[in-house]
Short mmCIF file of C-alpha atoms in Angstrom, two decimals:
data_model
loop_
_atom_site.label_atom_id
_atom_site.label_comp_id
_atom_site.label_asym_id
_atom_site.label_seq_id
_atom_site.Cartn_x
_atom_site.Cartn_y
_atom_site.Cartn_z
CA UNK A 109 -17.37 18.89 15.18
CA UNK A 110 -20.30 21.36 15.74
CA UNK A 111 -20.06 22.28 11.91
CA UNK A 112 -19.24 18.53 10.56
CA UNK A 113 -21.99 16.08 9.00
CA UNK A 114 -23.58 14.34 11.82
CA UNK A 115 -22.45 10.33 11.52
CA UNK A 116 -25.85 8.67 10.86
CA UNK A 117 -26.03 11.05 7.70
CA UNK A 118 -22.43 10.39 6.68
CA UNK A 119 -23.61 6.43 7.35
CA UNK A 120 -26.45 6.77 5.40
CA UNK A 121 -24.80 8.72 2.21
CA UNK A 122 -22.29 5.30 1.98
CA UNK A 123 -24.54 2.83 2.29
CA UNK A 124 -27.03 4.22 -0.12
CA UNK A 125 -23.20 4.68 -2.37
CA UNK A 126 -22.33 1.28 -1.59
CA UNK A 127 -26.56 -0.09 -2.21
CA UNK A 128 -25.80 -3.78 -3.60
CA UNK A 129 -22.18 -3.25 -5.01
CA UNK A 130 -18.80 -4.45 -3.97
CA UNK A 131 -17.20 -3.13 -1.75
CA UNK A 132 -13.22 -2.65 -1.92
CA UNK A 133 -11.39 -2.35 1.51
CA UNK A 134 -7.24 -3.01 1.80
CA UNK A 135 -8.28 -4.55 5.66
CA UNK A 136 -12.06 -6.05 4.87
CA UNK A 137 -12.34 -7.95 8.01
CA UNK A 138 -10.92 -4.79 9.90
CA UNK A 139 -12.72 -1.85 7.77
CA UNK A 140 -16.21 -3.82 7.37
CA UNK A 141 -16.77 -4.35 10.50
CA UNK A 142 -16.06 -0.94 11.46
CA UNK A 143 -18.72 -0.44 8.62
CA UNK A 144 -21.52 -2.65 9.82
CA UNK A 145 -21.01 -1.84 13.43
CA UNK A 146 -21.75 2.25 12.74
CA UNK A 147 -24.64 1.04 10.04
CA UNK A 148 -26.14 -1.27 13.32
CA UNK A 149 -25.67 1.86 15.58
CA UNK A 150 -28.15 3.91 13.44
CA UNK A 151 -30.20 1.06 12.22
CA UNK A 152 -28.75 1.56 8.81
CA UNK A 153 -28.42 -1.03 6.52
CA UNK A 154 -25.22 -2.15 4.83
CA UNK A 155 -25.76 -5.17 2.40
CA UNK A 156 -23.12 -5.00 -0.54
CA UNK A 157 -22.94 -7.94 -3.07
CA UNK A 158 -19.51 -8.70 -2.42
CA UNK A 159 -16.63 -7.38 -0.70
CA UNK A 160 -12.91 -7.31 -2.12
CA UNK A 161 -9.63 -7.65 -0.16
CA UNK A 162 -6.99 -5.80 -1.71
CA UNK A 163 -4.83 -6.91 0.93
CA UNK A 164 -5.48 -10.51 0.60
CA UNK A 165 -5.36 -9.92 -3.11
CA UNK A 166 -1.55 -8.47 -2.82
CA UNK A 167 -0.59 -10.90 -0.20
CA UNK A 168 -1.63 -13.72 -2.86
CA UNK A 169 0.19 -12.20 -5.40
CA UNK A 170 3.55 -10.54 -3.80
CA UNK A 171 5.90 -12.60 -1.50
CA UNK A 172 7.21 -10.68 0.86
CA UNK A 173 7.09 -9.05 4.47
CA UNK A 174 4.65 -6.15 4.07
CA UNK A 175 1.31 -6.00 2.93
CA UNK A 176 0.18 -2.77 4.54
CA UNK A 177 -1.52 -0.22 2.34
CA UNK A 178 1.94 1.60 2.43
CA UNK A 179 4.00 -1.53 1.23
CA UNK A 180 1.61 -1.94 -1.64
CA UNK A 181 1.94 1.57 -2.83
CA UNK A 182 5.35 1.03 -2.68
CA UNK A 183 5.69 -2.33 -4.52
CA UNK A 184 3.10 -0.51 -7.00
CA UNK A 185 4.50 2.97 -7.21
CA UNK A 186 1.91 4.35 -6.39
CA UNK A 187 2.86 6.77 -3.83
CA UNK A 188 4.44 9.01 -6.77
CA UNK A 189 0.70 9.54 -7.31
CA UNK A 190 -0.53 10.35 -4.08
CA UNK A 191 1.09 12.34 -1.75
CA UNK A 192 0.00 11.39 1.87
CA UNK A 193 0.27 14.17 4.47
CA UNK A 194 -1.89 12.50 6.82
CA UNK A 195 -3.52 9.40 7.70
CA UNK A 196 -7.01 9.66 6.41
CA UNK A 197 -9.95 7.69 5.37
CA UNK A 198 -10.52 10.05 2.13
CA UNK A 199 -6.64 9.37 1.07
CA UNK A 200 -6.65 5.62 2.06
CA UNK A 201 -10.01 5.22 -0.15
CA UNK A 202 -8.21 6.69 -2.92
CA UNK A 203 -5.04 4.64 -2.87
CA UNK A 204 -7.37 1.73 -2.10
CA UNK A 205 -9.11 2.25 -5.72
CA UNK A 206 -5.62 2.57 -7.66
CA UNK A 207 -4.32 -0.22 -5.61
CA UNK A 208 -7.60 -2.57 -6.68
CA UNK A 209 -7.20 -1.21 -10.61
CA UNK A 210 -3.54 -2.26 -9.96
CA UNK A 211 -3.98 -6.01 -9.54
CA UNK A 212 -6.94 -5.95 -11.90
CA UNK A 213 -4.60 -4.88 -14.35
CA UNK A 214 -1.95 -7.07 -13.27
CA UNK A 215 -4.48 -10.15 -12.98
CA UNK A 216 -5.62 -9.86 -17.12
CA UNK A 217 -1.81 -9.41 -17.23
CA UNK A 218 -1.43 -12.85 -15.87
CA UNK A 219 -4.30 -14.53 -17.90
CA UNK A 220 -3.48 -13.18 -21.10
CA UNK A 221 0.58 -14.51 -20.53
CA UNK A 222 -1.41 -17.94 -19.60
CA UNK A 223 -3.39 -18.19 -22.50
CA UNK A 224 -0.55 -17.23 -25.27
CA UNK A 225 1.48 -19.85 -23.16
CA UNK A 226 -1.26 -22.37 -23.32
CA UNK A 227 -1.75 -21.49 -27.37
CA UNK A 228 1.46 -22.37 -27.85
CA UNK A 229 1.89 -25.39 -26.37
CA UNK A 230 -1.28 -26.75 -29.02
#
């Protein structure tokens, strides 16, 4: 660790990256609170505008008995894009961000299917 970023730096960097946005976890109450507790350790602070579950998100939209970061990959195929070696935060963040563009996609999906339903029921 002697030649690694010290962790208030690395704290700093994301909060400044994460300023007033949203903020996309696949475990928010889990990986935000991680979050805030290392900003409150340096006196950092960690205000985004919003933060986004992509596991609540999947859960809402998928029946079934997984909603791990794993199982969503899965469901998605998106583990033909990333190859995971190793548990990591860099790899999870990735996945994270296809999984999110996933059910973005998926949600317009839904509302467009609505709306052509509704149209032709007028």
């Amino acid at each position: 660790l002697a030649n690694k970023t010290p962790t208030k730096e690395v704290v700093e960097r994301l909060t400044r990256f994460v300023g007033s946005s949203l903020l996309v976890c696949h475990n928010v109450s889990f990986d935000f609170r991680m979050l805030q507790q290392e900003a409150r350790r340096y006196n950092v602070p960690l205000h985004p505008a919003a933060t986004f579950c992509t596991m609540q998100y999947f859960r809402k939209m998928q029946v079934g008995p997984r909603y791990s970061l794993d199982a969503a990959c899965e469901f998605y195929q998106l583990d033909k894009e990333f190859t995971r070696l190793v548990h990591g935060a860099l790899i999870d963040a990735d996945i994270t961000a296809a999984l999110y563009l996933k059910l973005l996609e998926r949600r317009r999906a839904m509302h467009k299917r609505k709306a052509t339903e509704h149209e032709a029921t007028l």
